[in-house]
C-alpha cells in the first residue's frame, strides 16, 4: 500500500522548521498538503482548536487563516513547479522551496473552531521563479475565505 507523501515532508532539512507546516518544529501545527490524484490541485485539511479563536468567540482568527493559506500556498507552488518538471513525489524527493512574495486574502464568512477545514489550491501561472496560486478555504460545506498568492522560488544562496 502506498502512503501519501505530504509536500512539506519533502522540504530540505533547513526548511523543515516552519511553525505552521514544518515537520521538525516541535511546537508547530504540522500542516500537511497533498497533491490531488490528478495533480491539478493540492489539498490541506486542518481542524482549528479553541486556542486559535479570534475576537469573535468560536471563530478562527484572521491571522491563522492567512498563515494556513501561506503554508499551503507555498507548498502548492513547490508541487506545481516539481510536477512541471515531470517529477513525482517519492520518499527520496527533496522538493524546491518557495516563499511568499504577496498574499491577498478575502474573508467571506467566519471559520468555525473544532470543525474540519479544507483548503484547496490550483495553479494560475508558473514561470521559472514565480508561481501564482489560487486557494479556497471551506468548512461545513461553505466557502469561508479565498486567497491569491504570488510565491517565488528560493535561491540556493538564500
N, CA, C and O of each residue as an XYZ file, in Angstrom:
632
protein
N       0.844     -1.187      0.000
C       0.000      0.000      0.000
C       0.887      1.248      0.000
O       1.814      1.350      0.804
N       0.609      2.187     -0.889
C       1.392      3.417     -0.969
C       0.881      4.438      0.027
O      -0.310      4.744      0.075
N       1.800      4.959      0.819
C       1.456      6.021      1.756
C       1.584      7.350      1.024
O       2.572      7.602      0.333
N       0.572      8.195      1.185
C       0.646      9.528      0.571
C       1.788     10.302      1.221
O       2.037     10.190      2.421
N       2.459     11.073      0.413
C       3.585     11.873      0.896
C       3.150     13.327      0.951
O       2.712     13.887     -0.054
N       3.269     13.939      2.123
C       2.974     15.364      2.264
C       4.091     16.165      1.601
O       5.268     15.829      1.726
N       3.712     17.218      0.901
C       4.708     18.065      0.239
C       5.726     18.570      1.261
O       6.924     18.581      0.981
N       5.263     18.987      2.439
C       6.158     19.537      3.466
C       7.197     18.518      3.941
O       8.282     18.899      4.378
N       6.872     17.231      3.859
C       7.827     16.202      4.271
C       8.974     16.052      3.284
O       9.944     15.349      3.567
N       8.876     16.705      2.123
C       9.945     16.638      1.126
C      10.821     17.891      1.129
O      11.733     18.016      0.312
N      10.543     18.821      2.051
C      11.394     20.003      2.157
C      12.780     19.591      2.628
O      12.925     18.677      3.440
N      13.793     20.269      2.115
C      15.156     20.024      2.591
C      15.273     20.349      4.077
O      14.448     21.078      4.630
N      16.280     19.815      4.701
C      16.477     19.928      6.160
C      16.327     21.362      6.681
O      15.650     21.579      7.686
N      16.931     22.317      6.032
C      16.888     23.689      6.564
C      15.515     24.336      6.448
O      15.290     25.395      7.033
N      14.591     23.726      5.707
C      13.256     24.291      5.515
C      12.172     23.529      6.273
O      10.990     23.710      5.979
N      12.529     22.692      7.227
C      11.548     21.870      7.931
C      11.188     22.401      9.315
O      10.728     21.640     10.167
N      11.391     23.692      9.549
C      11.198     24.217     10.895
C      10.127     25.304     10.999
O      10.034     25.979     12.024
N       9.331     25.478      9.968
C       8.256     26.466      9.971
C       7.256     26.134     11.079
O       6.941     24.966     11.303
N       6.760     27.154     11.767
C       5.789     26.919     12.834
C       4.492     26.344     12.291
O       3.883     25.493     12.941
N       4.057     26.780     11.130
C       2.794     26.311     10.580
C       2.880     24.921      9.982
O       1.999     24.092     10.212
N       3.933     24.653      9.213
C       3.951     23.398      8.457
C       5.223     22.593      8.607
O       5.340     21.525      8.005
N       6.170     23.061      9.379
C       7.437     22.346      9.480
C       7.332     21.044     10.260
O       6.939     21.059     11.426
N       7.674     19.923      9.645
C       7.584     18.648     10.347
C       8.537     18.545     11.534
O       8.329     17.713     12.417
N       9.584     19.381     11.571
C      10.554     19.299     12.665
C      10.376     20.401     13.710
O      11.233     20.556     14.580
N       9.290     21.167     13.647
C       9.019     22.185     14.665
C       8.135     21.535     15.732
O       6.943     21.322     15.513
N       8.724     21.226     16.875
C       8.002     20.506     17.927
C       6.731     21.211     18.376
O       5.747     20.543     18.694
N       6.721     22.525     18.411
C       5.559     23.277     18.870
C       4.639     23.721     17.755
O       3.652     24.411     18.010
N       4.939     23.342     16.518
C       4.176     23.806     15.372
C       2.901     23.031     15.121
O       2.583     22.064     15.813
N       2.178     23.489     14.102
C       0.905     22.868     13.741
C       1.058     21.637     12.847
O       0.160     20.796     12.799
N       2.166     21.524     12.149
C       2.438     20.393     11.261
C       1.389     20.242     10.157
O       0.951     19.133      9.852
N       0.993     21.376      9.562
C       0.069     21.317      8.428
C       0.686     20.471      7.323
O       1.897     20.498      7.108
N      -0.152     19.727      6.634
C       0.321     18.896      5.541
C      -0.540     19.125      4.300
O      -1.768     19.173      4.374
N       0.125     19.264      3.178
C      -0.530     19.490      1.892
C      -0.225     18.315      0.987
O       0.896     17.807      0.955
N      -1.247     17.887      0.247
C      -1.114     16.729     -0.630
C      -1.626     17.062     -2.022
O      -2.676     17.690     -2.161
N      -0.888     16.646     -3.067
C      -1.416     16.791     -4.418
C      -2.635     15.884     -4.593
O      -2.698     14.794     -4.023
N      -3.591     16.344     -5.381
C      -4.741     15.502     -5.721
C      -4.268     14.367     -6.620
O      -3.148     14.392     -7.131
N      -5.121     13.384     -6.807
C      -4.776     12.227     -7.653
C      -4.376     12.653     -9.061
O      -3.458     12.080     -9.649
N      -5.063     13.661     -9.604
C      -4.750     14.105    -10.966
C      -3.644     15.161    -11.006
O      -3.207     15.556    -12.087
N      -3.187     15.627     -9.827
C      -2.104     16.600     -9.760
C      -2.500     18.021    -10.098
O      -1.642     18.901    -10.164
N      -3.787     18.265    -10.315
C      -4.250     19.591    -10.731
C      -4.538     20.523     -9.557
O      -4.604     21.739     -9.734
N      -4.708     19.971     -8.377
C      -4.938     20.775     -7.174
C      -4.101     20.187     -6.042
O      -3.548     19.092     -6.152
N      -4.027     20.940     -4.960
C      -3.426     20.447     -3.720
C      -4.429     20.710     -2.609
O      -5.172     21.690     -2.649
N      -4.443     19.823     -1.614
C      -5.424     19.915     -0.536
C      -4.727     19.834      0.815
O      -3.801     19.047      1.013
N      -5.196     20.666      1.736
C      -4.738     20.661      3.129
C      -5.980     20.628      4.008
O      -6.937     21.363      3.766
N      -5.964     19.775      5.028
C      -7.072     19.742      5.970
C      -6.541     19.992      7.370
O      -5.486     19.488      7.756
N      -7.298     20.784      8.124
C      -6.916     21.121      9.498
C      -8.194     21.318     10.303
O      -9.217     21.745      9.766
N      -8.130     21.006     11.584
C      -9.246     21.276     12.490
C      -8.736     22.233     13.560
O      -8.047     21.805     14.485
N      -9.062     23.532     13.453
C      -8.551     24.509     14.412
C      -9.148     24.279     15.801
O     -10.348     24.044     15.945
N      -8.295     24.350     16.810
C      -8.819     24.194     18.163
C      -9.000     25.554     18.835
O      -8.609     26.588     18.295
N      -9.589     25.528     20.000
C     -10.019     26.753     20.690
C      -8.925     27.777     20.937
O      -9.223     28.965     21.056
N      -7.682     27.360     21.018
C      -6.618     28.333     21.321
C      -6.399     29.331     20.186
O      -5.699     30.327     20.368
N      -6.993     29.075     19.013
C      -6.806     29.979     17.883
C      -8.054     30.808     17.567
O      -8.211     31.296     16.448
N      -8.932     30.965     18.547
C     -10.118     31.767     18.331
C      -9.745     33.246     18.240
O      -8.713     33.673     18.758
N     -10.576     33.991     17.594
C     -10.301     35.411     17.405
C     -11.174     36.275     18.284
O     -11.652     35.832     19.328
N     -11.381     37.511     17.862
C     -12.201     38.449     18.618
C     -13.667     38.046     18.658
O     -14.418     38.512     19.515
N     -14.072     37.191     17.744
C     -15.430     36.659     17.750
C     -15.325     35.229     18.269
O     -14.742     34.374     17.602
N     -15.878     34.955     19.447
C     -15.743     33.609     20.030
C     -16.223     32.521     19.078
O     -17.171     32.707     18.314
N     -15.542     31.382     19.147
C     -15.858     30.179     18.378
C     -15.520     30.301     16.889
O     -15.953     29.473     16.087
N     -14.743     31.334     16.515
C     -14.323     31.512     15.127
C     -12.814     31.706     15.061
O     -12.218     32.347     15.926
N     -12.217     31.149     14.034
C     -10.777     31.240     13.820
C     -10.368     32.681     13.530
O     -11.033     33.383     12.768
N      -9.262     33.117     14.148
C      -8.843     34.499     13.906
C      -8.118     34.621     12.572
O      -7.507     33.671     12.081
N      -8.205     35.819     12.004
C      -7.737     36.069     10.645
C      -6.281     35.777     10.407
O      -5.912     35.340      9.317
N      -5.435     36.006     11.399
C      -4.010     35.719     11.236
C      -3.750     34.243     10.986
O      -2.864     33.884     10.211
N      -4.526     33.391     11.643
C      -4.384     31.944     11.414
C      -4.887     31.561     10.031
O      -4.312     30.693      9.373
N      -5.945     32.199      9.598
C      -6.447     31.930      8.243
C      -5.358     32.272      7.225
O      -5.085     31.491      6.314
N      -4.739     33.442      7.386
C      -3.669     33.850      6.471
C      -2.476     32.902      6.560
O      -1.877     32.567      5.538
N      -2.123     32.463      7.775
C      -0.994     31.548      7.945
C      -1.261     30.212      7.257
O      -0.361     29.651      6.631
N      -2.477     29.699      7.365
C      -2.813     28.436      6.696
C      -2.683     28.604      5.183
O      -2.129     27.738      4.506
N      -3.189     29.712      4.655
C      -3.023     29.979      3.220
C      -1.533     30.090      2.868
O      -1.098     29.568      1.842
N      -0.761     30.761      3.708
C       0.662     30.960      3.452
C       1.390     29.619      3.343
O       2.095     29.373      2.364
N       1.223     28.763      4.335
C       1.924     27.472      4.332
C       1.440     26.565      3.208
O       2.247     25.943      2.517
N       0.137     26.489      3.025
C      -0.393     25.619      1.975
C      -0.046     26.164      0.587
O       0.253     25.395     -0.327
N      -0.085     27.462      0.434
C       0.209     28.063     -0.869
C       1.642     27.852     -1.312
O       1.888     27.550     -2.480
N       2.599     28.006     -0.395
C       3.998     27.809     -0.785
C       4.283     26.334     -1.059
O       5.073     26.010     -1.946
N       3.643     25.438     -0.301
C       3.791     24.003     -0.576
C       3.207     23.680     -1.952
O       3.797     22.925     -2.725
N       2.054     24.255     -2.244
C       1.425     24.029     -3.544
C       2.314     24.539     -4.676
O       2.468     23.867     -5.696
N       2.893     25.714     -4.501
C       3.795     26.265     -5.518
C       4.956     25.306     -5.769
O       5.332     25.061     -6.915
N       5.518     24.768     -4.689
C       6.627     23.817     -4.825
C       6.183     22.584     -5.612
O       6.909     22.099     -6.479
N       4.979     22.079     -5.301
C       4.471     20.900     -6.010
C       4.264     21.187     -7.493
O       4.701     20.410     -8.343
N       3.595     22.307     -7.810
C       3.300     22.591     -9.214
C       4.590     22.779    -10.028
O       4.651     22.364    -11.185
N       5.611     23.396     -9.437
C       6.891     23.551    -10.134
C       7.566     22.188    -10.312
O       8.147     21.912    -11.362
N       7.489     21.347     -9.294
C       8.064     19.999     -9.336
C       7.375     19.171    -10.426
O       8.032     18.523    -11.241
N       6.047     19.208    -10.421
C       5.245     18.475    -11.409
C       5.548     18.977    -12.823
O       5.622     18.185    -13.763
N       5.724     20.295    -12.970
C       6.007     20.887    -14.280
C       7.319     20.346    -14.874
O       7.501     20.351    -16.092
N       8.223     19.884    -14.012
C       9.484     19.288    -14.469
C       9.312     17.807    -14.807
O      10.270     17.131    -15.181
N       8.071     17.306    -14.670
C       7.807     15.905    -14.975
C       8.142     14.966    -13.832
O       8.308     13.764    -14.044
N       8.245     15.502    -12.614
C       8.659     14.706    -11.457
C       7.475     14.340    -10.564
O       6.454     15.028    -10.563
N       7.616     13.272     -9.818
C       6.632     12.836     -8.827
C       7.204     13.032     -7.438
O       8.396     13.293     -7.281
N       6.350     12.905     -6.426
C       6.816     12.895     -5.038
C       7.154     11.461     -4.662
O       6.336     10.558     -4.834
N       8.350     11.257     -4.152
C       8.771      9.952     -3.657
C       9.363     10.156     -2.264
O       9.620     11.294     -1.869
N       9.582      9.084     -1.519
C      10.206      9.243     -0.199
C      11.586      9.900     -0.258
O      12.052     10.433      0.749
N      12.248      9.873     -1.420
C      13.584     10.467     -1.566
C      13.566     11.883     -2.131
O      14.621     12.503     -2.268
N      12.393     12.403     -2.459
C      12.292     13.738     -3.045
C      12.769     14.811     -2.067
O      12.407     14.799     -0.891
N      13.581     15.733     -2.569
C      13.865     16.990     -1.872
C      13.367     18.057     -2.834
O      14.026     18.387     -3.820
N      12.193     18.587     -2.526
C      11.495     19.481     -3.442
C      12.081     20.889     -3.373
O      12.576     21.311     -2.328
N      12.021     21.610     -4.484
C      12.431     23.013     -4.483
C      11.498     23.819     -3.587
O      10.297     23.552     -3.550
N      12.024     24.784     -2.878
C      11.245     25.529     -1.887
C      10.800     26.864     -2.451
O      11.541     27.515     -3.187
N       9.587     27.270     -2.102
C       9.025     28.570     -2.478
C       8.685     29.344     -1.209
O       8.390     28.759     -0.166
N       8.733     30.677     -1.319
C       8.321     31.552     -0.219
C       7.324     32.578     -0.753
O       7.235     32.816     -1.957
N       6.586     33.171      0.161
C       5.539     34.108     -0.212
C       6.120     35.471     -0.577
O       6.893     36.050      0.187
N       5.744     35.972     -1.741
C       6.086     37.330     -2.141
C       4.890     38.254     -1.917
O       5.054     39.430     -1.590
N       3.672     37.701     -2.100
C       2.461     38.505     -1.954
C       1.301     37.568     -1.637
O       1.192     36.484     -2.210
N       0.439     37.997     -0.722
C      -0.714     37.191     -0.358
C      -1.912     38.109     -0.151
O      -1.884     39.001      0.697
N      -2.965     37.881     -0.937
C      -4.237     38.595     -0.779
C      -5.246     37.613     -0.220
O      -5.402     36.511     -0.745
N      -5.941     38.013      0.857
C      -6.947     37.154      1.469
C      -8.281     37.892      1.483
O      -8.360     39.052      1.887
N      -9.323     37.204      1.038
C     -10.694     37.707      1.146
C     -11.399     36.847      2.180
O     -11.524     35.634      2.011
N     -11.860     37.482      3.256
C     -12.574     36.799      4.321
C     -14.062     36.850      3.979
O     -14.657     37.927      3.942
N     -14.659     35.690      3.732
C     -16.039     35.632      3.262
C     -17.041     35.377      4.384
O     -18.076     36.039      4.460
N     -16.733     34.423      5.248
C     -17.598     34.028      6.375
C     -16.697     33.593      7.519
O     -15.542     33.236      7.290
N     -17.202     33.617      8.744
C     -16.385     33.116      9.855
C     -15.989     31.650      9.650
O     -16.749     30.864      9.084
N     -14.805     31.302     10.113
C     -14.310     29.919     10.064
C     -14.528     29.321     11.454
O     -13.969     29.818     12.431
N     -15.328     28.267     11.553
C     -15.644     27.697     12.860
C     -14.462     26.961     13.488
O     -13.597     26.434     12.788
N     -14.443     26.937     14.805
C     -13.436     26.198     15.559
C     -13.885     24.747     15.694
O     -15.074     24.442     15.608
N     -12.924     23.867     15.904
C     -13.175     22.455     16.190
C     -13.981     21.744     15.112
O     -14.644     20.745     15.391
N     -13.929     22.243     13.895
C     -14.565     21.583     12.751
C     -13.525     21.478     11.635
O     -12.669     22.354     11.505
N     -13.590     20.426     10.836
C     -12.626     20.279      9.743
C     -12.717     21.441      8.740
O     -13.800     21.872      8.345
N     -11.559     21.913      8.359
C     -11.420     22.979      7.371
C     -10.568     22.414      6.233
O      -9.539     21.785      6.478
N     -10.989     22.635      5.015
C     -10.248     22.155      3.842
C      -9.816     23.342      3.003
O     -10.617     24.228      2.703
N      -8.556     23.358      2.629
C      -8.034     24.386      1.728
C      -7.602     23.686      0.447
O      -6.819     22.737      0.470
N      -8.127     24.173     -0.663
C      -7.795     23.621     -1.978
C      -7.110     24.709     -2.797
O      -7.549     25.859     -2.823
N      -6.037     24.327     -3.458
C      -5.296     25.294     -4.281
C      -5.209     24.793     -5.712
O      -5.299     23.599     -5.994
N      -5.029     25.761     -6.600
C      -4.776     25.434     -8.001
C      -3.782     26.457     -8.549
O      -3.655     27.570     -8.038
N      -3.106     26.054     -9.572
C      -2.104     26.911    -10.199
C      -2.755     27.825    -11.218
O      -3.523     27.377    -12.069
N      -2.438     29.126    -11.123
C      -2.901     30.075    -12.133
C      -1.800     30.393    -13.137
O      -2.066     30.544    -14.329
N      -0.560     30.494    -12.651
C       0.557     30.882    -13.529
C       1.842     30.307    -12.958
O       2.011     30.233    -11.741
N       2.751     29.897    -13.845
C       4.050     29.380    -13.416
C       5.121     29.847    -14.385
O       4.998     29.678    -15.598
N       6.180     30.441    -13.829
C       7.371     30.796    -14.612
C       8.562     30.114    -13.943
O       8.386     29.325    -13.014
N       9.763     30.412    -14.409
C      10.965     29.795    -13.827
C      11.111     30.090    -12.334
O      11.591     29.240    -11.584
N      10.708     31.273    -11.899
C      10.908     31.646    -10.492
C       9.630     31.965     -9.740
O       9.678     32.166     -8.527
N       8.494     32.019    -10.410
C       7.279     32.506     -9.763
C       6.111     31.568    -10.020
O       5.961     31.002    -11.103
N       5.279     31.422     -8.975
C       4.024     30.680     -9.122
C       2.906     31.534     -8.553
O       3.052     32.118     -7.479
N       1.796     31.608     -9.263
C       0.604     32.287     -8.760
C      -0.393     31.186     -8.405
O      -0.775     30.374     -9.248
N      -0.797     31.181     -7.155
C      -1.642     30.125     -6.608
C      -2.975     30.730     -6.166
O      -3.002     31.767     -5.502
N      -4.073     30.083     -6.534
C      -5.421     30.485     -6.129
C      -5.914     29.447     -5.118
O      -5.801     28.245     -5.355
N      -6.464     29.915     -3.987
C      -6.889     29.000     -2.928
C      -8.276     29.343     -2.412
O      -8.723     30.489     -2.470
N      -8.944     28.309     -1.902
C     -10.241     28.494     -1.247
C     -10.263     27.676      0.035
O      -9.846     26.517      0.052
N     -10.756     28.291      1.114
C     -10.918     27.625      2.403
C     -12.394     27.342      2.597
O     -13.232     28.234      2.461
N     -12.709     26.084      2.921
C     -14.091     25.637      3.063
C     -14.281     24.942      4.409
O     -13.393     24.231      4.879
N     -15.433     25.151      5.017
C     -15.817     24.434      6.241
C     -17.331     24.284      6.225
O     -18.047     25.192      5.804
N     -17.810     23.149      6.680
C     -19.242     22.867      6.758
C     -19.960     23.155      5.434
O     -21.081     23.663      5.414
N     -19.285     22.816      4.331
C     -19.905     22.950      3.024
C     -19.987     24.356      2.467
O     -20.650     24.578      1.454
N     -19.321     25.318      3.112
C     -19.368     26.708      2.636
C     -17.970     27.280      2.467
O     -17.068     26.992      3.253
N     -17.801     28.102      1.424
C     -16.554     28.843      1.249
C     -16.440     29.852      2.390
O     -17.379     30.600      2.661
N     -15.295     29.868      3.051
C     -15.073     30.763      4.196
C     -14.080     31.875      3.885
O     -14.196     32.983      4.408
N     -13.104     31.577      3.034
C     -12.106     32.577      2.655
C     -11.486     32.146      1.334
O     -11.483     30.967      0.981
N     -10.962     33.133      0.611
C     -10.250     32.889     -0.643
C      -8.938     33.651     -0.588
O      -8.817     34.662      0.104
N      -7.964     33.154     -1.323
C      -6.670     33.830     -1.336
C      -6.009     33.670     -2.692
O      -6.252     32.713     -3.426
N      -5.165     34.647     -2.995
C      -4.307     34.595     -4.182
C      -2.896     34.897     -3.707
O      -2.650     35.904     -3.044
N      -1.983     34.016     -4.053
C      -0.596     34.144     -3.605
C       0.339     34.230     -4.798
O       0.149     33.556     -5.810
N       1.343     35.068     -4.659
C       2.485     35.038     -5.554
C       3.626     34.464     -4.718
O       4.029     35.055     -3.716
N       4.136     33.322     -5.133
C       5.238     32.668     -4.431
C       6.452     32.660     -5.350
O       6.318     32.531     -6.567
N       7.631     32.797     -4.765
C       8.867     32.794     -5.552
C       9.775     31.667     -5.072
O       9.805     31.319     -3.892
N      10.509     31.115     -6.025
C      11.444     30.030     -5.714
C      12.591     30.574     -4.879
O      13.094     31.670     -5.127
N      12.993     29.794     -3.888
C      14.124     30.166     -3.040
C      15.411     29.927     -3.816
O      15.600     28.864     -4.407
N      16.291     30.917     -3.810
C      17.588     30.774     -4.455
C      18.490     29.926     -3.559
O      18.332     29.921     -2.338
N      19.413     29.225     -4.156
C      20.303     28.344     -3.391
C      21.130     29.088     -2.355
O      21.468     28.519     -1.316
N      21.468     30.364     -2.617
C      22.295     31.132     -1.683
C      21.478     31.909     -0.659
O      22.019     32.739      0.071
N      20.197     31.645     -0.605
C      19.324     32.391      0.307
C      19.355     31.797      1.695
O      18.680     32.296      2.595
